[in-house]
PDB file of C-alpha atoms in Angstrom:
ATOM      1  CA  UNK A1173     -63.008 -38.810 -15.039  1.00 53.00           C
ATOM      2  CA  UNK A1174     -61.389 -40.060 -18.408  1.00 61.00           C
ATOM      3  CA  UNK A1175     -62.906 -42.792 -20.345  1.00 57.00           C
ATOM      4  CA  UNK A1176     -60.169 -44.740 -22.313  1.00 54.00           C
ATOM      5  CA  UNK A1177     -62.768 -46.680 -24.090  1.00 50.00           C
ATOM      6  CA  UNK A1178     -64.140 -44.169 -26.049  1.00 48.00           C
ATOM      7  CA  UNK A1179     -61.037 -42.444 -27.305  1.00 45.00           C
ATOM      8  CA  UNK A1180     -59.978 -46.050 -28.332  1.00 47.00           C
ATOM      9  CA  UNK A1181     -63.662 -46.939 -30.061  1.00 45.00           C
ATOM     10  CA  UNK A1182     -63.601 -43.947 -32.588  1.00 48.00           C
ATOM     11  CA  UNK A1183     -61.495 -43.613 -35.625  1.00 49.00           C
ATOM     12  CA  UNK A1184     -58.644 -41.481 -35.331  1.00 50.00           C
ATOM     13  CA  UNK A1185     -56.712 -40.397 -37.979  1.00 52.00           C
ATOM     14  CA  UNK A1186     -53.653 -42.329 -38.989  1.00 51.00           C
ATOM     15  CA  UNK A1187     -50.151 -41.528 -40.860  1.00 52.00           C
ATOM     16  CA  UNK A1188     -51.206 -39.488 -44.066  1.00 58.00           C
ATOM     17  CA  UNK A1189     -54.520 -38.250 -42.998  1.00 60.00           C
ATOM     18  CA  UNK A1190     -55.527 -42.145 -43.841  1.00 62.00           C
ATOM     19  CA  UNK A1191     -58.364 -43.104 -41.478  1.00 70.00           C
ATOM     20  CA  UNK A1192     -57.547 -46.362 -39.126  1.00 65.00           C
ATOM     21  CA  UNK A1193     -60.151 -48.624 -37.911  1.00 73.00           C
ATOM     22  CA  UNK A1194     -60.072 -50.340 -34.853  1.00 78.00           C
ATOM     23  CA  UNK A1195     -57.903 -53.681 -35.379  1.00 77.00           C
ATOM     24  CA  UNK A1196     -55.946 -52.332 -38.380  1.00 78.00           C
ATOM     25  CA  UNK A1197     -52.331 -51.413 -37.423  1.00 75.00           C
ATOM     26  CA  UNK A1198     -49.850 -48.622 -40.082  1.00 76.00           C
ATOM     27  CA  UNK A1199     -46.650 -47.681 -39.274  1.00 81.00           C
ATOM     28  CA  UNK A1200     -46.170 -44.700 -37.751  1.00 83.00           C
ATOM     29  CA  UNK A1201     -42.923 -42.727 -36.946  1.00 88.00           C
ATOM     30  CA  UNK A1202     -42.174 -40.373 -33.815  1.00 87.00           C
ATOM     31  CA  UNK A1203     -44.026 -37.569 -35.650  1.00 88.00           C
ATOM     32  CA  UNK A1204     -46.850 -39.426 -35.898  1.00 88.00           C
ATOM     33  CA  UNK A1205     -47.147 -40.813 -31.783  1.00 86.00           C
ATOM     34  CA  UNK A1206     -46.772 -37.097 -30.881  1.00 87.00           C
ATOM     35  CA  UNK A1207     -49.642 -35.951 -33.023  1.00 89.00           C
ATOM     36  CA  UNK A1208     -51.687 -38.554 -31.625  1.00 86.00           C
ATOM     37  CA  UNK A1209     -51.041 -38.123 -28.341  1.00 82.00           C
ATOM     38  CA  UNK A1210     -51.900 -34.331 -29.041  1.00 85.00           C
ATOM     39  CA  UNK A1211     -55.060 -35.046 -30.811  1.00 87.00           C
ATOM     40  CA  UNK A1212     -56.279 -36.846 -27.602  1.00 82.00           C
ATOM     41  CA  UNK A1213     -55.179 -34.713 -25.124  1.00 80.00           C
ATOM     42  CA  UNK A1214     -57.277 -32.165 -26.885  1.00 83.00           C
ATOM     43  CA  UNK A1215     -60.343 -34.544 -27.124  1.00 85.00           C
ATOM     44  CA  UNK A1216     -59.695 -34.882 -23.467  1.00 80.00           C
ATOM     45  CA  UNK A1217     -57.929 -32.651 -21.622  1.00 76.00           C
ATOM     46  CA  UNK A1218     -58.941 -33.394 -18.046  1.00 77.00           C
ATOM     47  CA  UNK A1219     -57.219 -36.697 -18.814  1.00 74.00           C
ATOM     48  CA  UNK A1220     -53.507 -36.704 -18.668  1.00 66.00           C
ATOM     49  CA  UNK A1221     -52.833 -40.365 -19.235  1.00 62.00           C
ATOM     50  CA  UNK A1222     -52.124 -39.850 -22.712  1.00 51.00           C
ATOM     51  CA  UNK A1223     -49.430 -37.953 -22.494  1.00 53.00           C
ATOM     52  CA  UNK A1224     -46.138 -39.787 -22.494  1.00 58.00           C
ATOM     53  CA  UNK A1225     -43.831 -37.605 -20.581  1.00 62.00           C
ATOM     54  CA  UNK A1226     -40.415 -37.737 -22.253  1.00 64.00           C
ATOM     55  CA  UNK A1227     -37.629 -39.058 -20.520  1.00 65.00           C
ATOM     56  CA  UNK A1228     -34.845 -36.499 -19.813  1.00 71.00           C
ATOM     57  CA  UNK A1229     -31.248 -38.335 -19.826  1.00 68.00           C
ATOM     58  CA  UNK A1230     -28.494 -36.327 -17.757  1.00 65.00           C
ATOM     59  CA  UNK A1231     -25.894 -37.130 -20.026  1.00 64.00           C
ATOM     60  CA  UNK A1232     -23.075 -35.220 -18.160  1.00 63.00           C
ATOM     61  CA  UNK A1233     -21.983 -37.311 -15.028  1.00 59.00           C
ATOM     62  CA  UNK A1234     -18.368 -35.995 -14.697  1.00 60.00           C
ATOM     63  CA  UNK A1235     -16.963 -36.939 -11.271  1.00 56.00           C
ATOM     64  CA  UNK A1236     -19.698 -40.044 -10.256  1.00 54.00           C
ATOM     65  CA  UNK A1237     -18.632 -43.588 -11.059  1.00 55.00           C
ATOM     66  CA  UNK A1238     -22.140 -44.501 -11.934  1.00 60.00           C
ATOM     67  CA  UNK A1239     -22.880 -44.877 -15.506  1.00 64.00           C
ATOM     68  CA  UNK A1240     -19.352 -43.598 -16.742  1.00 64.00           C
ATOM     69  CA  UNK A1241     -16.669 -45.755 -17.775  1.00 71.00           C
ATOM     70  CA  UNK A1242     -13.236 -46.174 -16.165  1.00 72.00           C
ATOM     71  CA  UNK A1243     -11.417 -43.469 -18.358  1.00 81.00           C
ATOM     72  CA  UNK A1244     -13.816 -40.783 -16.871  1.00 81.00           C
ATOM     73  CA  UNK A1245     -13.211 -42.014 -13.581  1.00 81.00           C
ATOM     74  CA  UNK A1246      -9.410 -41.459 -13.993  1.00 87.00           C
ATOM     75  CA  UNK A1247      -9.859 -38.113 -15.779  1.00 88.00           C
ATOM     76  CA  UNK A1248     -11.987 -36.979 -12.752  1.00 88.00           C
ATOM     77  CA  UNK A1249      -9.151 -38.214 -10.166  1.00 90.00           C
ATOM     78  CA  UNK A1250      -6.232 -36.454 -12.159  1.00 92.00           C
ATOM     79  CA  UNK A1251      -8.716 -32.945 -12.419  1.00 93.00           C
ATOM     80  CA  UNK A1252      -9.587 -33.732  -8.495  1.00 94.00           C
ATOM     81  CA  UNK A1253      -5.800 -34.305  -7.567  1.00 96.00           C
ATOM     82  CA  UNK A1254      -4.921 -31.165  -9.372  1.00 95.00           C
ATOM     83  CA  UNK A1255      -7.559 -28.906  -7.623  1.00 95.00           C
ATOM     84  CA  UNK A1256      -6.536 -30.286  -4.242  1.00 96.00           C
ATOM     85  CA  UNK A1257      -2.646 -29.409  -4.821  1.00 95.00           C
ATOM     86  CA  UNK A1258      -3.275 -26.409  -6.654  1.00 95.00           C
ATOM     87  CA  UNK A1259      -5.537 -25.242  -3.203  1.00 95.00           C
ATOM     88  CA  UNK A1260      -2.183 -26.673  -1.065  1.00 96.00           C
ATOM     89  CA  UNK A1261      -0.085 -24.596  -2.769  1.00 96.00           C
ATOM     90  CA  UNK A1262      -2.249 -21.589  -2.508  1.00 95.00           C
ATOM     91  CA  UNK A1263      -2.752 -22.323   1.682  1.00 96.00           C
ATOM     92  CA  UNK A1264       1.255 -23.127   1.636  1.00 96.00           C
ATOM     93  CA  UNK A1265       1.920 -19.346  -0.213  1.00 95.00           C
ATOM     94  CA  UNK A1266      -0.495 -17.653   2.342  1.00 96.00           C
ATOM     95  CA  UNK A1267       1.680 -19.306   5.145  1.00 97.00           C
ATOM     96  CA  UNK A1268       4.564 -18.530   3.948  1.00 96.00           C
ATOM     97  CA  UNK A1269       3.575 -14.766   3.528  1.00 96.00           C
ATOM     98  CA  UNK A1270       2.255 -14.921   6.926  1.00 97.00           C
ATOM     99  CA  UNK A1271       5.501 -16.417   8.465  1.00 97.00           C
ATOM    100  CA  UNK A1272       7.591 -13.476   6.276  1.00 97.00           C
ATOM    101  CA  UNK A1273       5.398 -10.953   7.662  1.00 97.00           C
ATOM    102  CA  UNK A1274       5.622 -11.753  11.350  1.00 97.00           C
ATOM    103  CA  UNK A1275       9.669 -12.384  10.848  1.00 97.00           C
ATOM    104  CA  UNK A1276       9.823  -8.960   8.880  1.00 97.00           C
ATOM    105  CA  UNK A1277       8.038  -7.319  11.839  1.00 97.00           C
ATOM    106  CA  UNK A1278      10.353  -8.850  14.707  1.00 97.00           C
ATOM    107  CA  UNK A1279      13.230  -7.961  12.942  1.00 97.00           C
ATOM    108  CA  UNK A1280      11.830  -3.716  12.495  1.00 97.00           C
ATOM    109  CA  UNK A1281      11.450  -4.484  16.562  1.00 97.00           C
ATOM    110  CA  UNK A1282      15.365  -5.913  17.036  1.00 97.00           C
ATOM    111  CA  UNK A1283      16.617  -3.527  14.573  1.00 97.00           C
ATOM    112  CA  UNK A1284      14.713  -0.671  16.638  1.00 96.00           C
ATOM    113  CA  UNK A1285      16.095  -2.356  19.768  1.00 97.00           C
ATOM    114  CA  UNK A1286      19.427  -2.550  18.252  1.00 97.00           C
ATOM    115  CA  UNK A1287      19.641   0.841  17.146  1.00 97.00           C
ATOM    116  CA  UNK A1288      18.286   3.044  20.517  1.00 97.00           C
ATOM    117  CA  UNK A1289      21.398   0.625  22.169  1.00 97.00           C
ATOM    118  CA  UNK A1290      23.623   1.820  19.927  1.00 97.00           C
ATOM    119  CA  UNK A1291      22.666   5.431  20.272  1.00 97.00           C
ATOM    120  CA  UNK A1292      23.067   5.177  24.110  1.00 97.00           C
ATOM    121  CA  UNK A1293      26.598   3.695  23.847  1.00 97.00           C
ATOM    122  CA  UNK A1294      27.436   6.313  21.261  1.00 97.00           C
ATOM    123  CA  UNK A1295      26.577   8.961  23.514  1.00 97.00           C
ATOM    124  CA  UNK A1296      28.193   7.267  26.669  1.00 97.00           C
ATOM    125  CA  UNK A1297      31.570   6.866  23.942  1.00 96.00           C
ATOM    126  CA  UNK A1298      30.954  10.507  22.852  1.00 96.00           C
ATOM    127  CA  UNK A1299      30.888  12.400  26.872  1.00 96.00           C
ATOM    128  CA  UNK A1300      33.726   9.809  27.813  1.00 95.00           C
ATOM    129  CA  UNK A1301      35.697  11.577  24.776  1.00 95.00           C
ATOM    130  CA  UNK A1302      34.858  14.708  25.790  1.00 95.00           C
ATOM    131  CA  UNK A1303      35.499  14.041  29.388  1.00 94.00           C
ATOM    132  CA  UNK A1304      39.148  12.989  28.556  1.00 92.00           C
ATOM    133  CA  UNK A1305      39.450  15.946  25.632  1.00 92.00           C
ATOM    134  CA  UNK A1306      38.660  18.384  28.581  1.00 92.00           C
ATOM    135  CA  UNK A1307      40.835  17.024  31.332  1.00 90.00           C
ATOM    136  CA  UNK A1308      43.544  17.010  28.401  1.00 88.00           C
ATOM    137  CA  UNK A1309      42.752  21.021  27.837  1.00 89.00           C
ATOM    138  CA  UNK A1310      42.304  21.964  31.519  1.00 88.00           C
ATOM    139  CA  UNK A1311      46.168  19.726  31.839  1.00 83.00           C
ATOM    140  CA  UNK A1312      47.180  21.670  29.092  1.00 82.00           C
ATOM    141  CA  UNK A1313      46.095  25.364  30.754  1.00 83.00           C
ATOM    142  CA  UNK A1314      47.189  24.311  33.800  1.00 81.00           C
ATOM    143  CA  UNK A1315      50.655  23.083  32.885  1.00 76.00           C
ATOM    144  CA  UNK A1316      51.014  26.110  30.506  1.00 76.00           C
ATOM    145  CA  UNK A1317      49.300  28.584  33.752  1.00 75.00           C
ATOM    146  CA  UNK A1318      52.250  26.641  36.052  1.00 76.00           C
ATOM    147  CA  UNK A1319      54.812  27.077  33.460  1.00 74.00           C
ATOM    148  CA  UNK A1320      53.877  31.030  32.980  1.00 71.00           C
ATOM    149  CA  UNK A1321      53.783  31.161  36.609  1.00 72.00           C
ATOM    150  CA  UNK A1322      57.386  29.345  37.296  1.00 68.00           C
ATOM    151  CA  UNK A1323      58.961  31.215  34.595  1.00 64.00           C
ATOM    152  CA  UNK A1324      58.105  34.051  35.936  1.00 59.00           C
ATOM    153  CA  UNK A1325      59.444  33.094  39.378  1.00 58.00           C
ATOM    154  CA  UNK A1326      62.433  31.047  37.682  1.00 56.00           C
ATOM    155  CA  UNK A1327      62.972  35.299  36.019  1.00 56.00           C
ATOM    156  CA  UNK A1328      62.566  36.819  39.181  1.00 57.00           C
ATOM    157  CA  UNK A1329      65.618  34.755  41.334  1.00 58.00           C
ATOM    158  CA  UNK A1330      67.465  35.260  37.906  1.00 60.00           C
ATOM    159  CA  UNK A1331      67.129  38.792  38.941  1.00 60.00           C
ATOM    160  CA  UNK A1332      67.635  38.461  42.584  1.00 56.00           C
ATOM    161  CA  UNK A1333      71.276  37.099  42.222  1.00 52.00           C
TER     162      UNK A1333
END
């Protein structure tokens, strides 16, 4: 346990290395509080009254409205506002990319679609042409077989009369 009385009782050095009796009062600046309160922390250092703890001011209170005046306020809304549209446009990119992927990947399936159709009716147009090329050609060697064959018949009751 600390006894306050005693540390008060005795001399204790003042500004200067000037001793200071009880009841007599000197200036003293910051320097001089900290040594004292070092000096008795020393004499007693179970007893940790006599430190004064030093008050630590968070000076930096960007985006609160306590202790800040009205111009910080607005600079934190504008900064706030521009975060929040800056992260809409970002979301509003990835859906658009999203939507172009999924329509770019229907249309590869309708161009696919579209294509094999188009090869089947290109075949169906390509054995219908050759269908009608070879009746034409078998038409053609059967007209030119009929007309071989009624020549010669036409040349043979030539010869008979």
């Amino acid at each position: 346990m600390c006894s306050r009385s005693s540390a008060h009782d005795r001399e204790a050095p003042g500004p200067e290395g000037v001793e200071v009796k009880r009841g007599e009062y000197k200036k003293m600046g910051l320097y001089d509080f900290v040594r004292r309160d070092i000096e008795r922390f020393h004499a007693h250092p179970e007893c940790l009254g006599y430190l004064a703890f030093a008050f630590s001011l968070n000076l930096s209170t960007t985006g609160s409205a306590a202790g800040v005046g009205s111009g910080d306020f607005h600079i934190y809304r504008g900064i706030r506002r521009r975060e929040y549209a800056r992260l809409e446009a970002i979301e509003q990119s990835a859906e658009e990319e999203r939507l172009n992927q999924e329509f770019q990947e229907r249309q590869r399936q309708l161009d696919a679609l579209a294509e094999a159709k188009t090869a089947r009716r290109r075949m169906k147009r390509q054995k219908k042409k050759l269908k009608r090329l070879n009746k034409r050609t078998q038409l053609k060697t059967t007209d030119s077989n009929e007309k071989v064959e009624s020549g010669s018949d036409s040349e043979d009751s030539q010869h008979a009369d």
